[in-house]
PDB file of C-alpha atoms in Angstrom:
ATOM      1  CA  MET G1288     -22.103 -46.001  -5.330  1.00 37.00           C
ATOM      2  CA  LEU G1289     -22.640 -46.605  -1.604  1.00 41.00           C
ATOM      3  CA  ALA G1290     -20.225 -49.257  -0.410  1.00 45.00           C
ATOM      4  CA  GLU G1291     -21.799 -49.684   3.032  1.00 47.00           C
ATOM      5  CA  PRO G1292     -24.729 -48.175   4.936  1.00 44.00           C
ATOM      6  CA  LEU G1293     -24.163 -44.888   6.711  1.00 52.00           C
ATOM      7  CA  ASN G1294     -23.649 -45.146  10.441  1.00 55.00           C
ATOM      8  CA  SER G1295     -26.685 -44.112  12.459  1.00 54.00           C
ATOM      9  CA  GLU G1296     -24.610 -43.596  15.598  1.00 70.00           C
ATOM     10  CA  GLY G1297     -23.270 -40.265  16.775  1.00 77.00           C
ATOM     11  CA  PRO G1298     -24.828 -36.805  16.928  1.00 87.00           C
ATOM     12  CA  MET G1299     -27.367 -35.504  14.446  1.00 93.00           C
ATOM     13  CA  LEU G1300     -27.435 -31.704  14.339  1.00 96.00           C
ATOM     14  CA  GLY G1301     -30.327 -30.912  12.054  1.00 95.00           C
ATOM     15  CA  ARG G1302     -32.379 -27.751  12.360  1.00 95.00           C
ATOM     16  CA  GLY G1303     -35.822 -27.994  13.802  1.00 90.00           C
ATOM     17  CA  ASP G1304     -37.233 -25.820  11.021  1.00 94.00           C
ATOM     18  CA  GLY G1305     -35.744 -27.940   8.212  1.00 90.00           C
ATOM     19  CA  VAL G1306     -34.213 -24.949   6.399  1.00 96.00           C
ATOM     20  CA  ALA G1307     -31.648 -26.141   3.829  1.00 98.00           C
ATOM     21  CA  VAL G1308     -27.992 -25.166   4.029  1.00 98.00           C
ATOM     22  CA  GLU G1309     -26.441 -23.527   0.971  1.00 98.00           C
ATOM     23  CA  TRP G1310     -23.877 -25.858  -0.639  1.00 98.00           C
ATOM     24  CA  ALA G1311     -21.328 -24.089  -2.863  1.00 98.00           C
ATOM     25  CA  VAL G1312     -18.337 -25.521  -4.742  1.00 98.00           C
ATOM     26  CA  SER G1313     -15.528 -23.389  -6.192  1.00 98.00           C
ATOM     27  CA  SER G1314     -14.051 -24.763  -9.405  1.00 96.00           C
ATOM     28  CA  SER G1315     -10.634 -23.062  -9.144  1.00 97.00           C
ATOM     29  CA  PRO G1316      -8.218 -22.559  -6.207  1.00 97.00           C
ATOM     30  CA  VAL G1317      -9.157 -19.742  -3.833  1.00 98.00           C
ATOM     31  CA  PRO G1318      -6.436 -17.642  -2.107  1.00 98.00           C
ATOM     32  CA  TYR G1319      -6.543 -18.223   1.631  1.00 97.00           C
ATOM     33  CA  ASP G1320      -6.829 -14.580   2.695  1.00 97.00           C
ATOM     34  CA  GLN G1321      -9.793 -14.068   0.372  1.00 97.00           C
ATOM     35  CA  ALA G1322     -11.535 -17.137   1.762  1.00 98.00           C
ATOM     36  CA  VAL G1323     -11.076 -15.951   5.341  1.00 97.00           C
ATOM     37  CA  ALA G1324     -12.461 -12.502   4.489  1.00 97.00           C
ATOM     38  CA  VAL G1325     -15.528 -14.107   2.908  1.00 98.00           C
ATOM     39  CA  MET G1326     -16.045 -16.323   5.948  1.00 97.00           C
ATOM     40  CA  GLU G1327     -15.744 -13.408   8.358  1.00 97.00           C
ATOM     41  CA  ALA G1328     -18.382 -11.442   6.452  1.00 98.00           C
ATOM     42  CA  ARG G1329     -20.707 -14.420   6.091  1.00 98.00           C
ATOM     43  CA  VAL G1330     -20.497 -15.349   9.770  1.00 98.00           C
ATOM     44  CA  ALA G1331     -21.441 -11.798  10.748  1.00 98.00           C
ATOM     45  CA  ALA G1332     -24.384 -11.873   8.340  1.00 98.00           C
ATOM     46  CA  ILE G1333     -25.610 -15.257   9.623  1.00 98.00           C
ATOM     47  CA  ALA G1334     -25.358 -14.050  13.228  1.00 98.00           C
ATOM     48  CA  ALA G1335     -27.401 -10.977  12.286  1.00 98.00           C
ATOM     49  CA  GLY G1336     -30.052 -13.084  10.596  1.00 97.00           C
ATOM     50  CA  GLU G1337     -29.181 -11.604   7.201  1.00 98.00           C
ATOM     51  CA  ALA G1338     -27.754 -14.679   5.415  1.00 98.00           C
ATOM     52  CA  SER G1339     -28.297 -18.411   5.111  1.00 98.00           C
ATOM     53  CA  GLU G1340     -26.008 -21.071   6.476  1.00 98.00           C
ATOM     54  CA  LEU G1341     -23.286 -22.108   4.030  1.00 98.00           C
ATOM     55  CA  VAL G1342     -20.924 -24.984   3.372  1.00 98.00           C
ATOM     56  CA  TRP G1343     -18.268 -23.848   0.919  1.00 98.00           C
ATOM     57  CA  LEU G1344     -16.115 -26.490  -0.778  1.00 98.00           C
ATOM     58  CA  LEU G1345     -12.852 -25.382  -2.368  1.00 98.00           C
ATOM     59  CA  GLU G1346      -9.157 -25.998  -2.893  1.00 98.00           C
ATOM     60  CA  HIS G1347      -6.329 -23.663  -1.919  1.00 98.00           C
ATOM     61  CA  PRO G1348      -2.930 -23.079  -3.504  1.00 98.00           C
ATOM     62  CA  PRO G1349      -0.196 -24.821  -1.441  1.00 98.00           C
ATOM     63  CA  LEU G1350       0.089 -23.208   2.007  1.00 97.00           C
ATOM     64  CA  TYR G1351       0.391 -23.879   5.712  1.00 97.00           C
ATOM     65  CA  THR G1352      -2.000 -22.577   8.345  1.00 94.00           C
ATOM     66  CA  ALA G1353      -1.313 -22.205  12.052  1.00 92.00           C
ATOM     67  CA  GLY G1354      -4.173 -22.512  14.510  1.00 89.00           C
ATOM     68  CA  VAL G1355      -4.279 -20.966  17.965  1.00 90.00           C
ATOM     69  CA  SER G1356      -2.379 -23.919  19.507  1.00 89.00           C
ATOM     70  CA  ALA G1357       0.409 -24.029  16.880  1.00 91.00           C
ATOM     71  CA  ARG G1358       3.974 -24.384  18.177  1.00 92.00           C
ATOM     72  CA  ASP G1359       6.770 -22.656  16.281  1.00 92.00           C
ATOM     73  CA  GLU G1360       8.954 -25.756  16.424  1.00 94.00           C
ATOM     74  CA  ASP G1361       6.343 -27.662  14.399  1.00 94.00           C
ATOM     75  CA  LEU G1362       7.008 -25.445  11.369  1.00 96.00           C
ATOM     76  CA  LEU G1363       9.904 -27.423   9.916  1.00 96.00           C
ATOM     77  CA  ASP G1364      10.384 -25.522   6.638  1.00 95.00           C
ATOM     78  CA  ALA G1365       9.135 -21.952   6.974  1.00 91.00           C
ATOM     79  CA  GLY G1366      10.229 -20.999   3.456  1.00 94.00           C
ATOM     80  CA  ARG G1367       8.517 -23.798   1.593  1.00 96.00           C
ATOM     81  CA  PHE G1368       4.995 -22.359   1.314  1.00 97.00           C
ATOM     82  CA  PRO G1369       3.226 -19.268   2.651  1.00 96.00           C
ATOM     83  CA  VAL G1370       2.255 -19.539   6.323  1.00 96.00           C
ATOM     84  CA  HIS G1371      -1.056 -18.071   7.475  1.00 95.00           C
ATOM     85  CA  ARG G1372      -1.766 -17.470  11.159  1.00 92.00           C
ATOM     86  CA  THR G1373      -5.451 -18.054  11.772  1.00 91.00           C
ATOM     87  CA  GLY G1374      -7.917 -17.975  14.633  1.00 83.00           C
ATOM     88  CA  ARG G1375      -9.236 -21.496  14.179  1.00 88.00           C
ATOM     89  CA  GLY G1376      -8.617 -24.204  16.729  1.00 81.00           C
ATOM     90  CA  GLY G1377      -5.745 -26.633  16.302  1.00 84.00           C
ATOM     91  CA  GLN G1378      -2.111 -26.489  15.265  1.00 88.00           C
ATOM     92  CA  PHE G1379      -0.291 -26.517  11.905  1.00 92.00           C
ATOM     93  CA  THR G1380      -1.946 -28.001   8.858  1.00 91.00           C
ATOM     94  CA  TYR G1381      -1.411 -28.024   5.108  1.00 95.00           C
ATOM     95  CA  HIS G1382      -3.833 -27.051   2.358  1.00 97.00           C
ATOM     96  CA  GLY G1383      -3.244 -27.479  -1.352  1.00 98.00           C
ATOM     97  CA  PRO G1384      -4.450 -28.901  -4.659  1.00 98.00           C
ATOM     98  CA  GLY G1385      -6.033 -32.324  -4.406  1.00 98.00           C
ATOM     99  CA  GLN G1386      -7.320 -31.642  -0.915  1.00 98.00           C
ATOM    100  CA  ARG G1387     -10.985 -30.787  -0.445  1.00 98.00           C
ATOM    101  CA  VAL G1388     -11.494 -28.032   2.092  1.00 98.00           C
ATOM    102  CA  ALA G1389     -15.020 -27.515   3.396  1.00 98.00           C
ATOM    103  CA  TYR G1390     -15.701 -24.288   5.263  1.00 98.00           C
ATOM    104  CA  VAL G1391     -18.729 -24.836   7.462  1.00 98.00           C
ATOM    105  CA  MET G1392     -20.752 -21.770   8.450  1.00 98.00           C
ATOM    106  CA  LEU G1393     -23.667 -23.029  10.521  1.00 98.00           C
ATOM    107  CA  ASP G1394     -25.973 -21.383  13.039  1.00 98.00           C
ATOM    108  CA  LEU G1395     -25.307 -23.509  16.108  1.00 98.00           C
ATOM    109  CA  GLY G1396     -27.932 -21.489  17.946  1.00 97.00           C
ATOM    110  CA  ALA G1397     -30.477 -23.348  15.822  1.00 96.00           C
ATOM    111  CA  ARG G1398     -28.657 -26.669  16.289  1.00 97.00           C
ATOM    112  CA  GLY G1399     -28.485 -27.192  20.037  1.00 95.00           C
ATOM    113  CA  ARG G1400     -25.689 -24.818  21.117  1.00 96.00           C
ATOM    114  CA  ASP G1401     -23.334 -27.710  21.874  1.00 97.00           C
ATOM    115  CA  VAL G1402     -19.861 -27.175  20.439  1.00 96.00           C
ATOM    116  CA  ARG G1403     -18.620 -30.616  21.456  1.00 95.00           C
ATOM    117  CA  ALA G1404     -21.545 -32.275  19.732  1.00 97.00           C
ATOM    118  CA  PHE G1405     -20.844 -30.117  16.675  1.00 97.00           C
ATOM    119  CA  VAL G1406     -17.223 -31.292  16.500  1.00 96.00           C
ATOM    120  CA  ARG G1407     -18.319 -34.908  16.932  1.00 96.00           C
ATOM    121  CA  ALA G1408     -20.844 -34.443  14.138  1.00 97.00           C
ATOM    122  CA  LEU G1409     -18.104 -33.066  11.874  1.00 97.00           C
ATOM    123  CA  GLU G1410     -15.969 -36.116  12.636  1.00 97.00           C
ATOM    124  CA  GLN G1411     -18.831 -38.482  11.932  1.00 97.00           C
ATOM    125  CA  TRP G1412     -19.670 -36.599   8.732  1.00 98.00           C
ATOM    126  CA  LEU G1413     -16.179 -37.308   7.412  1.00 98.00           C
ATOM    127  CA  ILE G1414     -16.346 -40.924   8.581  1.00 97.00           C
ATOM    128  CA  ASP G1415     -19.703 -41.335   6.815  1.00 97.00           C
ATOM    129  CA  GLY G1416     -18.318 -39.773   3.630  1.00 97.00           C
ATOM    130  CA  LEU G1417     -15.277 -42.049   3.619  1.00 97.00           C
ATOM    131  CA  GLY G1418     -17.585 -45.017   4.172  1.00 96.00           C
ATOM    132  CA  VAL G1419     -19.154 -44.328   0.784  1.00 96.00           C
ATOM    133  CA  PHE G1420     -15.828 -45.486  -0.714  1.00 97.00           C
ATOM    134  CA  GLY G1421     -15.537 -48.464   1.608  1.00 97.00           C
ATOM    135  CA  VAL G1422     -12.841 -46.743   3.679  1.00 97.00           C
ATOM    136  CA  ARG G1423     -13.151 -47.522   7.369  1.00 97.00           C
ATOM    137  CA  ALA G1424     -12.081 -44.499   9.389  1.00 97.00           C
ATOM    138  CA  ASP G1425     -12.420 -43.413  12.995  1.00 96.00           C
ATOM    139  CA  VAL G1426     -11.288 -40.889  15.589  1.00 95.00           C
ATOM    140  CA  ARG G1427      -8.638 -41.497  18.221  1.00 91.00           C
ATOM    141  CA  GLU G1428      -8.570 -40.317  21.825  1.00 86.00           C
ATOM    142  CA  GLY G1429      -6.152 -37.420  22.210  1.00 82.00           C
ATOM    143  CA  ARG G1430      -5.721 -36.892  18.460  1.00 85.00           C
ATOM    144  CA  VAL G1431      -7.592 -34.392  16.325  1.00 83.00           C
ATOM    145  CA  GLY G1432      -8.979 -35.457  12.959  1.00 92.00           C
ATOM    146  CA  VAL G1433     -10.030 -38.686  11.278  1.00 96.00           C
ATOM    147  CA  TRP G1434      -7.731 -41.685  10.986  1.00 96.00           C
ATOM    148  CA  VAL G1435      -7.388 -44.935   9.063  1.00 97.00           C
ATOM    149  CA  GLU G1436      -5.560 -48.074  10.135  1.00 95.00           C
ATOM    150  CA  ARG G1437      -3.187 -49.584   7.580  1.00 91.00           C
ATOM    151  CA  LYS G1438      -1.753 -53.079   7.753  1.00 88.00           C
ATOM    152  CA  GLY G1439       0.704 -55.225   5.851  1.00 84.00           C
ATOM    153  CA  PRO G1440       2.775 -58.356   6.473  1.00 90.00           C
ATOM    154  CA  GLY G1441       4.402 -57.717   9.833  1.00 88.00           C
ATOM    155  CA  TRP G1442       3.423 -54.060  10.148  1.00 88.00           C
ATOM    156  CA  SER G1443       0.559 -51.731  10.950  1.00 89.00           C
ATOM    157  CA  ARG G1444       0.182 -47.982  11.398  1.00 90.00           C
ATOM    158  CA  GLU G1445      -2.435 -45.264  11.644  1.00 94.00           C
ATOM    159  CA  ASP G1446      -2.495 -42.396   9.163  1.00 95.00           C
ATOM    160  CA  LYS G1447      -4.529 -39.222   9.177  1.00 95.00           C
ATOM    161  CA  ILE G1448      -6.836 -38.694   6.206  1.00 97.00           C
ATOM    162  CA  ALA G1449      -8.889 -35.687   7.311  1.00 97.00           C
ATOM    163  CA  ALA G1450      -8.371 -32.665   9.561  1.00 93.00           C
ATOM    164  CA  ILE G1451     -10.769 -30.549  11.615  1.00 93.00           C
ATOM    165  CA  GLY G1452     -10.238 -26.984  12.820  1.00 92.00           C
ATOM    166  CA  VAL G1453     -13.169 -24.757  13.696  1.00 94.00           C
ATOM    167  CA  LYS G1454     -14.045 -21.510  15.394  1.00 95.00           C
ATOM    168  CA  VAL G1455     -17.373 -20.320  16.777  1.00 97.00           C
ATOM    169  CA  ARG G1456     -18.458 -16.694  17.050  1.00 97.00           C
ATOM    170  CA  LYS G1457     -21.886 -15.667  18.345  1.00 97.00           C
ATOM    171  CA  TRP G1458     -22.900 -19.322  17.964  1.00 98.00           C
ATOM    172  CA  VAL G1459     -21.986 -19.352  14.264  1.00 98.00           C
ATOM    173  CA  SER G1460     -19.249 -21.752  13.153  1.00 98.00           C
ATOM    174  CA  PHE G1461     -16.558 -21.141  10.586  1.00 97.00           C
ATOM    175  CA  HIS G1462     -13.362 -22.681   9.225  1.00 96.00           C
ATOM    176  CA  GLY G1463     -14.108 -26.411   9.037  1.00 96.00           C
ATOM    177  CA  VAL G1464     -12.625 -29.644   7.688  1.00 97.00           C
ATOM    178  CA  SER G1465     -10.242 -30.893   5.022  1.00 97.00           C
ATOM    179  CA  LEU G1466     -10.213 -34.278   3.295  1.00 98.00           C
ATOM    180  CA  ASN G1467      -7.175 -35.599   1.468  1.00 98.00           C
ATOM    181  CA  VAL G1468      -8.385 -36.816  -1.913  1.00 98.00           C
ATOM    182  CA  GLU G1469      -5.189 -36.688  -4.004  1.00 98.00           C
ATOM    183  CA  PRO G1470      -2.813 -34.052  -2.611  1.00 98.00           C
ATOM    184  CA  ASP G1471       0.979 -34.223  -2.902  1.00 97.00           C
ATOM    185  CA  LEU G1472       1.653 -35.898   0.437  1.00 97.00           C
ATOM    186  CA  THR G1473       5.279 -34.736   0.426  1.00 96.00           C
ATOM    187  CA  HIS G1474       3.965 -31.202   1.009  1.00 97.00           C
ATOM    188  CA  PHE G1475       3.063 -32.195   4.562  1.00 95.00           C
ATOM    189  CA  GLY G1476       6.786 -32.617   5.235  1.00 94.00           C
ATOM    190  CA  GLY G1477       7.279 -28.922   5.993  1.00 95.00           C
ATOM    191  CA  ILE G1478       5.254 -29.165   9.202  1.00 94.00           C
ATOM    192  CA  VAL G1479       4.388 -31.520  12.014  1.00 88.00           C
ATOM    193  CA  PRO G1480       0.712 -31.914  11.065  1.00 80.00           C
ATOM    194  CA  CYS G1481      -1.460 -31.049  14.060  1.00 65.00           C
ATOM    195  CA  GLY G1482       1.598 -31.512  16.298  1.00 64.00           C
ATOM    196  CA  ILE G1483       1.595 -35.306  15.875  1.00 66.00           C
ATOM    197  CA  GLN G1484       4.991 -36.743  14.905  1.00 69.00           C
ATOM    198  CA  GLU G1485       4.511 -40.468  15.399  1.00 67.00           C
ATOM    199  CA  HIS G1486       1.860 -40.986  12.720  1.00 81.00           C
ATOM    200  CA  GLY G1487       1.619 -40.367   8.981  1.00 89.00           C
ATOM    201  CA  VAL G1488      -0.734 -38.741   6.504  1.00 94.00           C
ATOM    202  CA  THR G1489      -2.649 -40.464   3.742  1.00 97.00           C
ATOM    203  CA  SER G1490      -5.292 -39.787   1.087  1.00 98.00           C
ATOM    204  CA  LEU G1491      -8.014 -41.627  -0.773  1.00 98.00           C
ATOM    205  CA  VAL G1492      -5.737 -42.178  -3.765  1.00 97.00           C
ATOM    206  CA  ASP G1493      -2.853 -43.256  -1.520  1.00 97.00           C
ATOM    207  CA  LEU G1494      -5.222 -45.896  -0.112  1.00 97.00           C
ATOM    208  CA  GLY G1495      -5.964 -47.115  -3.644  1.00 97.00           C
ATOM    209  CA  VAL G1496      -9.336 -45.365  -3.978  1.00 98.00           C
ATOM    210  CA  LEU G1497      -9.140 -43.597  -7.340  1.00 96.00           C
ATOM    211  CA  ALA G1498     -11.833 -41.050  -6.513  1.00 97.00           C
ATOM    212  CA  THR G1499     -12.250 -37.783  -8.380  1.00 97.00           C
ATOM    213  CA  MET G1500     -12.906 -34.555  -6.531  1.00 98.00           C
ATOM    214  CA  ASP G1501     -16.488 -34.580  -7.820  1.00 98.00           C
ATOM    215  CA  GLU G1502     -16.988 -38.071  -6.390  1.00 98.00           C
ATOM    216  CA  ALA G1503     -15.524 -36.958  -3.074  1.00 98.00           C
ATOM    217  CA  ASP G1504     -17.887 -33.975  -3.058  1.00 98.00           C
ATOM    218  CA  SER G1505     -20.858 -36.245  -3.691  1.00 98.00           C
ATOM    219  CA  ALA G1506     -19.848 -38.483  -0.790  1.00 98.00           C
ATOM    220  CA  LEU G1507     -19.400 -35.474   1.477  1.00 98.00           C
ATOM    221  CA  LYS G1508     -22.828 -34.168   0.521  1.00 98.00           C
ATOM    222  CA  THR G1509     -24.385 -37.536   1.346  1.00 96.00           C
ATOM    223  CA  GLY G1510     -22.666 -37.619   4.725  1.00 96.00           C
ATOM    224  CA  PHE G1511     -23.461 -33.986   5.522  1.00 97.00           C
ATOM    225  CA  GLU G1512     -27.162 -34.386   4.847  1.00 97.00           C
ATOM    226  CA  ARG G1513     -27.155 -37.428   7.111  1.00 94.00           C
ATOM    227  CA  ARG G1514     -25.715 -35.431  10.032  1.00 97.00           C
ATOM    228  CA  PHE G1515     -26.921 -31.867   9.511  1.00 98.00           C
ATOM    229  CA  GLY G1516     -29.976 -31.952   7.258  1.00 97.00           C
ATOM    230  CA  PRO G1517     -30.820 -30.896   3.699  1.00 97.00           C
ATOM    231  CA  VAL G1518     -28.694 -28.728   1.419  1.00 98.00           C
ATOM    232  CA  ARG G1519     -29.422 -26.708  -1.675  1.00 98.00           C
ATOM    233  CA  ASN G1520     -26.912 -25.896  -4.383  1.00 98.00           C
ATOM    234  CA  ALA G1521     -25.692 -22.285  -4.471  1.00 98.00           C
ATOM    235  CA  ALA G1522     -23.124 -20.208  -6.308  1.00 98.00           C
ATOM    236  CA  PRO G1523     -19.711 -19.834  -4.623  1.00 98.00           C
ATOM    237  CA  PRO G1524     -19.481 -16.595  -2.631  1.00 97.00           C
ATOM    238  CA  ILE G1525     -16.538 -15.418  -4.768  1.00 95.00           C
TER     239      ILE G1525
END
């Protein structure tokens, strides 16, 4: 059910040839190292013209990842979950059950060769997807990710609901985004998420939206097609 119309503002990064992106969903948690190996191989194949673009939706077992800008002091509990050093942009983030990770392997050479526009399109994709549930979200200057404003009698705050961390090689993107559907929010306590201490983390369920993962996937597909063009269902790569 669409709660409000999708926003027509922001970048649209469709392909001129209209070729559909493969859309794959893994039904069980995927180990992080295996996912990275698959992405590396797929990116090389896309760059060589030997494979289609792919968006791969999955969950990971509980873990922390450190992007290229991660600061050691932001890892507050190094023994809590495995820590994976990765080449994506950004700082520390958490992945785990109840969080939808979407690895986005797109040929940016066919989509304008504008990395900033690509990141803005990823942000707007998440905002569009959240809008399906009536959740108003936005980006904030100087902060990575997608945020929601929360208010109560005498108080207000901004919490992060989705993260973005990407890398581009030979004009092919990989890594991607994560959306908090119903993760254990206490698991974020072992890090300073994305280096931001003064704000919190939330999820759809924490906001009172009792969405299933399948419903979240459907909303993400709707938003993705709005920003990037058509998709076609495919088997997960592993």
